[in-house]
Each structure stands twice: as structure tokens, then as C-alpha cells.
Amino acid sequence: MNCVELQHSLAEVEDASTAEQRAHLRTCPSCAALVKELNLIASAAGDLREADEPSPRVWNNIEATLREEGLIRPAPRHIPSSFGARWGTFGWLVPAAAMLLLSFGIYLHQQSTKPTNIIARQAPTYAPNVATADLNDEELLQEIADNSPAMKTQFEENLRQVNESIRDTQGWVRESPNDAEARHSLMDAYQQKSMLFEMAMDHTLP
Amino acid sequence: MTEPRQQSAKEFNEAEAIERAKHGDAHAFQALYDKHKRRVYSLCLRMTANTAEAEDLAQEAFLQLYRKIATFRGESAFSTWLHRLSVNVVLMHLRKKSLPVVSLEETTQSTEDESPKKDFGAKDVMLAGSIDRMHLRRAVDSLPPGYKMIFVLHDVEGYEHNEIAKIVGCSIGNSKSQLHKARMKLRDLLKADRAVKAGRSKAG
Ligand SMILES: [Zn+2]
């Protein structure tokens, strides 16, 4: 293999790994340098992958178009992200909270199999009152105030937010009882509330 | 459905963002955009070497993706899906402009320009150490479109030759040969760049 042949062979075997290629490279410093430089270029190329940032105009246009086309929808009020962030520190409570969720899940499933029932029963009776049946919001707050007074304000605020979110999504489910997204959002809201109760109960344990 | 909100608000959970985007959540769309915008835009910019065109193409790629997001079931990675779609958007654009996506040259033919003897008077310059990103960017910008496409897909984006052949509609051999020629051309361009710089610093 001579220099010209080696260069042509690189198109087929770019890492110069064949026996013939290696034999030539051992005896030819200039081809060896060439292979090294081509490898250098190939590995430097990865730096260009996320090298540039688009101007804000791009997102602005995308967002405007998504709204126009109805892909961005005005959602029911969300629980502020700071609320979500506070959950993060209580991640170890999750298994217990999941138990509570199971009962919500069963309830929702029963409801979803008979949507006419939901319409017939109308508003206030729709809510699966697992939480309020077992533990009243006020009672819970009282418990917290007695056992963990420092937490009371935060729990009060969290409860207010989660109840608001449940009310919003209940309204949505009422309007469109067969909307899977609506039920999904309601599940989310109940999930938040169940975790809140779980967290609170833990704080009130002696 | 029992997946709890365990992660902190700061940590980006792509799966959750996708679910929320399916429900029409503006923040989720934006979070997905923020995560992937640099890669998509850089791809478009490398291929077009024109910021306005690249922005239009990046916008188009995200919009096409978002319109289909409800069909995303997560069997392939979201980023794979997005980048493949972005490549298609760019390809369509180049074809509309009648730019050769792959060079029409015979793969076995070596033109004088690519002959091993040609050296651009930069014979002594060696590419050693690291290659400056600015210089490489400029060199890639000045590649002929046919070379550029394969180089960007393979060396920048990390596609394999068989994938490139499918995406671009050429043979695997063609893809390999174009890549080799692209790297050779870049080497010449980078060497010429260094030679000019070396000349300047000697003079000054
Ligand atoms: Zn040689």
C-alpha cells in the first residue's frame, strides 16, 4: 500500500485499523500524521453539537403559534411550583401516600365507568371524600398546631392551594365527565392532597 | 399514575414535561424547548450557515414535533425523535432550495482538489492539540453543502453511516466517501487558517 492507496482506503475504513493500513502507517510518518489530524477533527466536531443559542424570537413565535392552534390550553389553576418543591424533601413518605392514592384511584375508576351518575349527582357530592371522611381539614390543622406549631402556617397555605386546585379540576370533570385529561388532572390534585395529609400525619405522630 | 412528584422543582423531568405538554401546559412546552433548543438550532445553523434561516428551521422543527406530541408513546427517546425530525426539516429545506444534499461526484473519483499532493502552501502546519471551536465552525460553514451534510450528521450529530444513508437517500459507501472528503477538506481549511495566523504573528 502506498500513500495514495492509504488515503483512498481511509474512506472505507476511517479508523485505519486494517493490517495493510497499519503496516503503511508504521513506515510513513506523513500518513500517520494525516490519520491523527483527521481523528482530531472528528473528535472536535462534537463541540459544535450545542454550540449556538437561538434568539428569544424563536420561542416567542413557537408559543404564539401553539396558542393560535390551541395546543397550549388555559389549564385549571396549577399548584405553584414552590409547593411542588417542598414535596421534594418528603420523598420518603411516598409509599404511605400511595396507599391513600389507591383508594382515590378505585373511587375514580368506579365513577368513570358510570359517567351518567356523575352528571345526575351534580356538584358537591361528586368529590371522593376519602380525606374529609377520615380526617377533617380543620382537625388536621389543629393536630399540627398542637404537635408541630412551626409547620402550621405552611400546612394551612398548602391545604388552601390544594383544595383550590381540586375545586378547579372538579369543575372541569363536571363539564366534561368523559374527558380522560380532566380526570387525570383531578387525580393529580388528589395525589397532592393525599401526600399533604400523609406528611401532616407524620408530623403529628409523637 | 402513582408516580409522585419526588424530584425538586429545579430538576427537569422530561417524561413529566411531555405528559404536561400533551395536556396543553405552556410551561412544559417551554421547558422541553429550553432543554433541546441549542442542539436543534446548532444543527440548523451548521447546515445553513445562516442565522435567520436556522431560526426559522428550528422553529418549524419544534412546531412539527409539538403538533404530534400527543402521539408520543416513549418507545424511542424524545431527543432521538426530535433530532431526526429536525434533520428532515433541514433536508426538506435544502431540497427546496435545490442544494445538493449529497455531492454528485462518483465516490471513487478523486479530483485534483482532493489529491493527496495538494497542500495549500500549509505543508509545515500541523494540527496538534485541540482545534479551536470558532475555527472549526468557520471551516464547516465553508464546506460545500454535500460534504457538510454528511460531516454534520456523522461527526457532529453522531449518526452511523447506515442511518445517514437512509436519512439522506444515498449509499453507505457514498456516505463514507463524502465524510472522508469532508474531513480532508476541513483539514486543509484549518491548516490554511493556521498558516495565515502563523504568518501574521511572524510578521507582527
Ligand atoms: Zn504514506
Short mmCIF file of C-alpha atoms and ligand atoms in Angstrom, two decimals:
data_model
loop_
_atom_site.label_atom_id
_atom_site.label_comp_id
_atom_site.label_asym_id
_atom_site.label_seq_id
_atom_site.Cartn_x
_atom_site.Cartn_y
_atom_site.Cartn_z
CA MET A 1 0.00 0.00 0.00
CA ASN A 2 1.36 3.42 -0.94
CA CYS A 3 0.32 6.86 0.33
CA VAL A 4 -2.37 7.41 -2.30
CA GLU A 5 -3.85 3.99 -1.68
CA LEU A 6 -3.83 4.58 2.03
CA GLN A 7 -5.73 7.85 1.68
CA HIS A 8 -8.33 6.20 -0.52
CA SER A 9 -8.66 3.32 1.92
CA LEU A 10 -9.48 5.77 4.72
CA ALA A 11 -12.83 6.47 3.09
CA GLU A 12 -13.78 2.84 3.66
CA VAL A 13 -12.01 2.15 6.96
CA GLU A 14 -11.74 5.50 8.67
CA ASP A 15 -10.00 4.34 11.82
CA ALA A 16 -7.13 2.86 9.77
CA SER A 17 -7.47 -0.45 11.56
CA THR A 18 -6.78 -2.93 8.78
CA ALA A 19 -3.47 -4.79 8.74
CA GLU A 20 -2.47 -3.16 5.44
CA GLN A 21 -3.25 0.33 6.69
CA ARG A 22 -1.36 -0.23 9.92
CA ALA A 23 1.64 -1.58 8.05
CA HIS A 24 1.83 1.55 5.93
CA LEU A 25 1.32 3.91 8.87
CA ARG A 26 4.22 2.30 10.76
CA THR A 27 6.60 3.25 7.98
CA CYS A 28 5.10 6.57 6.82
CA PRO A 29 5.12 9.47 9.29
CA SER A 30 3.23 11.81 6.97
CA CYS A 31 0.27 9.43 6.57
CA ALA A 32 0.39 8.70 10.29
CA ALA A 33 0.15 12.45 10.92
CA LEU A 34 -2.74 12.71 8.46
CA VAL A 35 -4.72 9.98 10.24
CA LYS A 36 -4.07 11.66 13.57
CA GLU A 37 -5.31 15.01 12.25
CA LEU A 38 -8.45 13.55 10.73
CA ASN A 39 -9.24 11.89 14.05
CA LEU A 40 -8.64 15.18 15.81
CA ILE A 41 -11.15 16.89 13.51
CA ALA A 42 -13.71 14.13 14.03
CA SER A 43 -13.46 14.34 17.80
CA ALA A 44 -13.53 18.16 17.85
CA ALA A 45 -16.76 18.09 15.83
CA GLY A 46 -18.75 17.05 18.88
CA ASP A 47 -18.12 20.52 20.34
CA LEU A 48 -20.34 22.01 17.66
CA ARG A 49 -23.34 19.97 18.74
CA GLU A 50 -24.82 22.54 21.12
CA ALA A 51 -22.58 25.44 20.23
CA ASP A 52 -25.20 28.05 19.41
CA GLU A 53 -28.20 29.58 21.10
CA PRO A 54 -31.27 30.73 19.16
CA SER A 55 -32.63 34.21 19.79
CA PRO A 56 -35.72 34.59 22.03
CA ARG A 57 -37.72 35.35 18.91
CA VAL A 58 -37.83 31.61 18.17
CA TRP A 59 -39.64 30.64 21.36
CA ASN A 60 -41.92 33.67 21.11
CA ASN A 61 -43.03 32.58 17.65
CA ILE A 62 -43.47 28.98 18.72
CA GLU A 63 -45.55 29.95 21.73
CA ALA A 64 -47.74 32.31 19.72
CA THR A 65 -48.37 29.61 17.12
CA LEU A 66 -49.14 26.97 19.76
CA ARG A 67 -51.71 29.28 21.34
CA GLU A 68 -53.22 30.11 17.98
CA GLU A 69 -53.56 26.44 17.15
CA GLY A 70 -54.99 25.62 20.56
CA LEU A 71 -52.11 23.34 21.54
CA ILE A 72 -51.43 25.48 24.57
CA ARG A 73 -54.63 25.46 26.58
CA PRO A 74 -55.56 27.59 29.54
CA ALA A 75 -55.25 24.92 32.21
CA PRO A 76 -57.05 24.82 35.53
CA ARG A 77 -55.00 26.71 38.09
CA HIS A 78 -51.88 24.83 38.96
CA ILE A 79 -50.39 24.44 42.35
CA PRO A 80 -47.43 26.83 42.41
CA SER A 81 -44.10 25.19 41.78
CA SER A 82 -42.82 26.20 45.21
CA PHE A 83 -45.48 23.88 46.55
CA GLY A 84 -44.11 21.07 44.45
CA ALA A 85 -40.58 21.85 45.53
CA ARG A 86 -41.50 21.41 49.17
CA TRP A 87 -42.73 17.91 48.46
CA GLY A 88 -39.24 17.04 47.36
CA THR A 89 -37.90 16.94 50.90
CA PHE A 90 -40.56 14.46 51.97
CA GLY A 91 -39.96 11.91 49.25
CA TRP A 92 -39.55 9.11 51.77
CA LEU A 93 -43.23 9.42 52.67
CA VAL A 94 -44.28 8.27 49.26
CA PRO A 95 -45.06 4.60 49.94
CA ALA A 96 -47.58 5.51 52.63
CA ALA A 97 -49.15 8.16 50.46
CA ALA A 98 -49.52 5.65 47.68
CA MET A 99 -51.87 3.66 49.92
CA LEU A 100 -54.16 6.62 50.20
CA LEU A 101 -53.99 7.14 46.48
CA LEU A 102 -55.12 3.63 45.87
CA SER A 103 -58.46 4.42 47.45
CA PHE A 104 -58.79 7.56 45.31
CA GLY A 105 -57.91 5.51 42.26
CA ILE A 106 -60.57 2.93 42.97
CA TYR A 107 -63.13 5.61 43.55
CA LEU A 108 -62.31 7.42 40.31
CA HIS A 109 -62.42 4.19 38.40
CA GLN A 110 -65.87 3.42 39.72
CA GLN A 111 -67.00 6.87 38.79
CA SER A 112 -65.57 6.76 35.31
CA THR A 113 -67.44 3.57 34.47
CA LYS A 114 -70.75 5.30 35.09
CA PRO A 115 -70.43 8.87 33.86
CA THR A 116 -74.19 9.48 33.83
CA ASN A 117 -74.09 9.07 37.55
CA ILE A 118 -71.72 11.99 37.86
CA ILE A 119 -73.98 14.27 35.93
CA ALA A 120 -77.00 13.13 37.84
CA ARG A 121 -75.41 13.62 41.21
CA GLN A 122 -74.08 17.06 40.43
CA ALA A 123 -71.53 19.14 42.15
CA PRO A 124 -70.73 18.88 45.82
CA THR A 125 -71.44 15.20 46.20
CA TYR A 126 -69.04 14.24 43.44
CA ALA A 127 -65.84 14.65 45.40
CA PRO A 128 -64.38 11.42 46.69
CA ASN A 129 -64.24 12.47 50.28
CA VAL A 130 -61.74 9.94 51.50
CA ALA A 131 -59.68 12.58 53.18
CA THR A 132 -62.51 14.51 54.69
CA ALA A 133 -64.29 11.37 55.79
CA ASP A 134 -61.36 10.16 57.81
CA LEU A 135 -59.75 13.41 58.70
CA ASN A 136 -61.26 16.83 58.56
CA ASP A 137 -59.04 19.68 57.29
CA GLU A 138 -59.67 21.69 60.43
CA GLU A 139 -58.95 18.77 62.70
CA LEU A 140 -55.74 18.13 60.89
CA LEU A 141 -54.63 21.72 61.22
CA GLN A 142 -55.47 21.59 64.91
CA GLU A 143 -53.37 18.48 65.29
CA ILE A 144 -50.47 20.17 63.59
CA ALA A 145 -50.87 23.29 65.67
CA ASP A 146 -50.70 21.17 68.83
CA ASN A 147 -47.78 18.95 67.85
CA SER A 148 -45.78 20.92 65.34
CA PRO A 149 -46.75 24.58 65.60
CA ALA A 150 -43.94 25.79 63.36
CA MET A 151 -45.45 23.87 60.45
CA LYS A 152 -48.99 25.17 60.84
CA THR A 153 -48.83 28.20 58.54
CA GLN A 154 -47.21 26.25 55.79
CA PHE A 155 -49.75 23.44 56.00
CA GLU A 156 -52.58 25.90 56.04
CA GLU A 157 -51.32 27.52 52.86
CA ASN A 158 -50.68 24.17 51.20
CA LEU A 159 -54.14 22.94 52.10
CA ARG A 160 -55.70 26.09 50.71
CA GLN A 161 -53.82 25.67 47.44
CA VAL A 162 -54.56 22.01 47.04
CA ASN A 163 -58.26 22.46 47.81
CA GLU A 164 -58.43 25.23 45.26
CA SER A 165 -56.79 23.01 42.71
CA ILE A 166 -59.26 20.20 43.47
CA ARG A 167 -62.20 22.57 43.11
CA ASP A 168 -60.91 23.75 39.74
CA THR A 169 -60.39 20.28 38.36
CA GLN A 170 -63.71 19.07 39.76
CA GLY A 171 -65.36 21.82 37.77
CA TRP A 172 -63.54 20.62 34.70
CA VAL A 173 -64.56 17.00 35.27
CA ARG A 174 -68.15 18.12 35.79
CA GLU A 175 -68.14 19.95 32.46
CA SER A 176 -66.64 17.03 30.57
CA PRO A 177 -67.15 13.84 32.59
CA ASN A 178 -65.69 11.63 29.87
CA ASP A 179 -62.52 13.68 29.40
CA ALA A 180 -59.59 11.49 30.40
CA GLU A 181 -57.35 14.53 30.80
CA ALA A 182 -59.76 16.13 33.22
CA ARG A 183 -59.86 13.01 35.36
CA HIS A 184 -56.10 12.75 35.16
CA SER A 185 -55.76 16.30 36.47
CA LEU A 186 -58.20 15.59 39.25
CA MET A 187 -56.15 12.54 40.20
CA ASP A 188 -53.09 14.76 40.31
CA ALA A 189 -54.80 17.14 42.65
CA TYR A 190 -55.95 14.33 44.95
CA GLN A 191 -52.49 12.90 44.85
CA GLN A 192 -51.13 16.18 46.16
CA LYS A 193 -53.72 16.28 48.89
CA SER A 194 -53.12 12.74 49.99
CA MET A 195 -49.43 13.45 50.24
CA LEU A 196 -50.15 16.56 52.24
CA PHE A 197 -52.22 14.55 54.71
CA GLU A 198 -49.61 11.88 54.89
CA MET A 199 -46.96 14.44 55.61
CA ALA A 200 -49.09 16.09 58.22
CA MET A 201 -49.95 12.84 59.96
CA ASP A 202 -46.31 12.04 60.18
CA HIS A 203 -45.61 15.35 61.84
CA THR A 204 -48.33 14.81 64.39
CA LEU A 205 -47.01 11.44 65.48
CA PRO A 206 -45.46 11.56 68.94
CA MET B 1 -50.30 7.34 37.88
CA THR B 2 -48.79 6.85 41.31
CA GLU B 3 -45.52 8.40 40.17
CA PRO B 4 -45.09 11.04 42.83
CA ARG B 5 -43.60 14.45 42.47
CA GLN B 6 -40.42 13.36 44.11
CA GLN B 7 -37.92 15.45 42.23
CA SER B 8 -37.30 19.02 43.18
CA ALA B 9 -38.82 21.71 41.02
CA LYS B 10 -35.37 22.60 39.71
CA GLU B 11 -34.67 19.13 38.37
CA PHE B 12 -36.09 18.67 34.89
CA ASN B 13 -38.26 15.61 34.44
CA GLU B 14 -38.69 15.13 30.71
CA ALA B 15 -41.34 12.43 30.91
CA GLU B 16 -43.48 14.62 33.12
CA ALA B 17 -42.96 17.63 30.87
CA ILE B 18 -44.09 15.58 27.87
CA GLU B 19 -47.23 14.48 29.71
CA ARG B 20 -47.99 18.03 30.71
CA ALA B 21 -47.39 19.29 27.19
CA LYS B 22 -49.92 16.74 25.96
CA HIS B 23 -52.38 18.46 28.29
CA GLY B 24 -51.61 21.84 26.78
CA ASP B 25 -49.32 23.16 29.50
CA ALA B 26 -47.35 26.16 28.20
CA HIS B 27 -44.57 25.79 30.78
CA ALA B 28 -44.00 22.20 29.75
CA PHE B 29 -43.67 23.15 26.09
CA GLN B 30 -41.18 25.81 27.05
CA ALA B 31 -39.18 23.50 29.33
CA LEU B 32 -38.84 20.97 26.52
CA TYR B 33 -37.83 23.74 24.16
CA ASP B 34 -35.22 25.08 26.57
CA LYS B 35 -33.71 21.67 27.03
CA HIS B 36 -33.28 20.95 23.32
CA LYS B 37 -33.10 24.35 21.63
CA ARG B 38 -29.31 24.57 21.43
CA ARG B 39 -28.88 21.23 19.75
CA VAL B 40 -31.68 21.73 17.25
CA TYR B 41 -30.67 25.28 16.44
CA SER B 42 -26.97 24.40 16.14
CA LEU B 43 -27.83 21.62 13.71
CA CYS B 44 -29.88 24.02 11.59
CA LEU B 45 -27.17 26.66 11.74
CA ARG B 46 -24.40 24.24 10.74
CA MET B 47 -26.40 23.11 7.73
CA THR B 48 -27.45 26.56 6.53
CA ALA B 49 -24.68 28.84 7.86
CA ASN B 50 -27.39 31.49 8.12
CA THR B 51 -28.87 32.55 11.46
CA ALA B 52 -32.24 33.73 10.16
CA GLU B 53 -32.77 30.58 8.13
CA ALA B 54 -31.60 28.41 11.03
CA GLU B 55 -34.05 30.09 13.41
CA ASP B 56 -36.93 29.56 11.02
CA LEU B 57 -35.99 25.90 10.64
CA ALA B 58 -35.59 25.32 14.38
CA GLN B 59 -39.00 26.91 14.90
CA GLU B 60 -40.51 24.68 12.26
CA ALA B 61 -38.93 21.56 13.76
CA PHE B 62 -40.31 22.27 17.25
CA LEU B 63 -43.74 23.13 15.89
CA GLN B 64 -43.93 19.92 13.88
CA LEU B 65 -42.93 17.98 16.95
CA TYR B 66 -45.39 19.72 19.27
CA ARG B 67 -48.24 19.14 16.85
CA LYS B 68 -47.52 15.42 17.11
CA ILE B 69 -46.67 15.28 20.79
CA ALA B 70 -49.98 13.61 21.67
CA THR B 71 -48.83 10.58 19.66
CA PHE B 72 -45.54 10.27 21.55
CA ARG B 73 -45.58 6.99 23.48
CA GLY B 74 -41.99 6.97 24.62
CA GLU B 75 -40.87 3.85 22.77
CA SER B 76 -37.91 5.81 21.42
CA ALA B 77 -36.14 8.63 23.21
CA PHE B 78 -37.74 12.02 22.85
CA SER B 79 -34.44 13.59 21.81
CA THR B 80 -33.91 10.96 19.09
CA TRP B 81 -37.34 11.72 17.73
CA LEU B 82 -36.79 15.47 17.82
CA HIS B 83 -33.38 15.38 16.16
CA ARG B 84 -34.46 13.05 13.43
CA LEU B 85 -37.38 15.35 12.74
CA SER B 86 -35.09 18.39 12.74
CA VAL B 87 -32.80 16.72 10.21
CA ASN B 88 -35.82 16.08 7.98
CA VAL B 89 -36.92 19.69 8.23
CA VAL B 90 -33.46 20.87 7.21
CA LEU B 91 -33.26 18.33 4.37
CA MET B 92 -36.63 19.40 3.00
CA HIS B 93 -35.48 22.99 3.13
CA LEU B 94 -32.22 22.28 1.30
CA ARG B 95 -34.04 20.27 -1.35
CA LYS B 96 -36.48 23.11 -1.88
CA LYS B 97 -33.53 25.38 -2.45
CA SER B 98 -32.17 22.77 -4.87
CA LEU B 99 -28.92 22.49 -2.96
CA PRO B 100 -27.19 19.15 -3.47
CA VAL B 101 -27.72 17.19 -0.29
CA VAL B 102 -25.03 14.74 -1.32
CA SER B 103 -22.33 15.58 -3.80
CA LEU B 104 -22.99 14.11 -7.22
CA GLU B 105 -19.39 13.08 -7.71
CA GLU B 106 -18.52 9.44 -8.22
CA THR B 107 -17.30 8.08 -4.93
CA THR B 108 -14.19 6.53 -6.43
CA GLN B 109 -13.20 9.61 -8.39
CA SER B 110 -10.57 11.81 -6.88
CA THR B 111 -10.49 15.32 -8.23
CA GLU B 112 -7.34 17.35 -8.30
CA ASP B 113 -8.64 19.32 -5.37
CA GLU B 114 -8.67 16.27 -3.16
CA SER B 115 -5.49 14.70 -4.45
CA PRO B 116 -3.02 13.93 -1.68
CA LYS B 117 -0.35 16.14 -3.27
CA LYS B 118 -2.33 19.35 -2.96
CA ASP B 119 -1.25 21.24 0.10
CA PHE B 120 -2.49 24.88 0.06
CA GLY B 121 1.03 26.04 0.95
CA ALA B 122 0.42 24.99 4.51
CA LYS B 123 2.62 21.95 4.43
CA ASP B 124 4.52 22.67 7.62
CA VAL B 125 1.47 23.47 9.69
CA MET B 126 0.40 20.61 11.88
CA LEU B 127 -2.94 20.33 13.55
CA ALA B 128 -2.00 19.38 17.04
CA GLY B 129 -3.57 19.64 20.45
CA SER B 130 -7.11 20.91 20.34
CA ILE B 131 -8.93 22.54 17.48
CA ASP B 132 -10.44 25.90 18.29
CA ARG B 133 -14.22 25.76 18.10
CA MET B 134 -14.50 29.09 16.30
CA HIS B 135 -12.11 27.96 13.58
CA LEU B 136 -13.80 24.63 13.15
CA ARG B 137 -17.19 26.32 12.95
CA ARG B 138 -15.93 28.67 10.26
CA ALA B 139 -14.35 25.82 8.33
CA VAL B 140 -17.55 23.74 8.46
CA ASP B 141 -19.54 26.75 7.27
CA SER B 142 -17.39 26.96 4.18
CA LEU B 143 -17.69 23.28 3.24
CA PRO B 144 -19.68 22.52 0.08
CA PRO B 145 -23.28 21.58 1.05
CA GLY B 146 -22.88 17.92 0.05
CA TYR B 147 -19.86 17.40 2.29
CA LYS B 148 -21.32 19.47 5.06
CA MET B 149 -24.48 17.39 5.39
CA ILE B 150 -22.63 14.12 5.92
CA PHE B 151 -19.99 15.64 8.17
CA VAL B 152 -22.58 17.28 10.43
CA LEU B 153 -24.74 14.16 10.61
CA HIS B 154 -21.82 11.82 11.31
CA ASP B 155 -19.20 13.71 13.25
CA VAL B 156 -21.31 16.38 14.93
CA GLU B 157 -24.63 14.60 15.49
CA GLY B 158 -23.25 11.08 15.84
CA TYR B 159 -25.35 9.21 13.27
CA GLU B 160 -23.95 5.99 11.77
CA HIS B 161 -23.37 5.64 8.05
CA ASN B 162 -26.29 3.25 7.60
CA GLU B 163 -28.63 5.74 9.31
CA ILE B 164 -27.28 8.58 7.20
CA ALA B 165 -27.77 6.55 4.05
CA LYS B 166 -31.43 6.08 4.98
CA ILE B 167 -32.00 9.68 6.04
CA VAL B 168 -30.30 11.27 3.06
CA GLY B 169 -31.12 8.60 0.50
CA CYS B 170 -27.61 7.67 -0.61
CA SER B 171 -25.49 4.54 -0.39
CA ILE B 172 -23.44 3.70 2.67
CA GLY B 173 -20.30 3.85 0.54
CA ASN B 174 -21.28 7.29 -0.65
CA SER B 175 -21.76 8.46 2.91
CA LYS B 176 -18.35 7.12 3.93
CA SER B 177 -16.61 8.66 0.98
CA GLN B 178 -18.28 12.06 1.49
CA LEU B 179 -17.30 12.03 5.13
CA HIS B 180 -13.68 11.30 4.31
CA LYS B 181 -13.59 14.07 1.75
CA ALA B 182 -15.24 16.46 4.16
CA ARG B 183 -12.63 15.76 6.82
CA MET B 184 -9.81 16.15 4.29
CA LYS B 185 -11.25 19.45 3.15
CA LEU B 186 -11.66 20.64 6.74
CA ARG B 187 -8.07 19.71 7.44
CA ASP B 188 -6.94 21.85 4.51
CA LEU B 189 -9.12 24.74 5.63
CA LEU B 190 -7.92 24.55 9.23
CA LYS B 191 -4.29 24.33 8.14
CA ALA B 192 -4.68 27.29 5.83
CA ASP B 193 -6.25 29.16 8.72
CA ARG B 194 -3.31 28.30 10.98
CA ALA B 195 -0.78 29.14 8.30
CA VAL B 196 -2.33 32.60 7.89
CA LYS B 197 -2.29 33.10 11.64
CA ALA B 198 1.32 31.91 11.94
CA GLY B 199 2.33 34.23 9.08
CA ARG B 200 0.62 37.13 10.78
CA SER B 201 2.25 36.55 14.13
CA LYS B 202 5.67 36.24 12.46
CA ALA B 203 5.11 39.48 10.57
CA GLY B 204 3.83 41.27 13.63
ZN ZN C 1 2.07 7.36 3.35
#
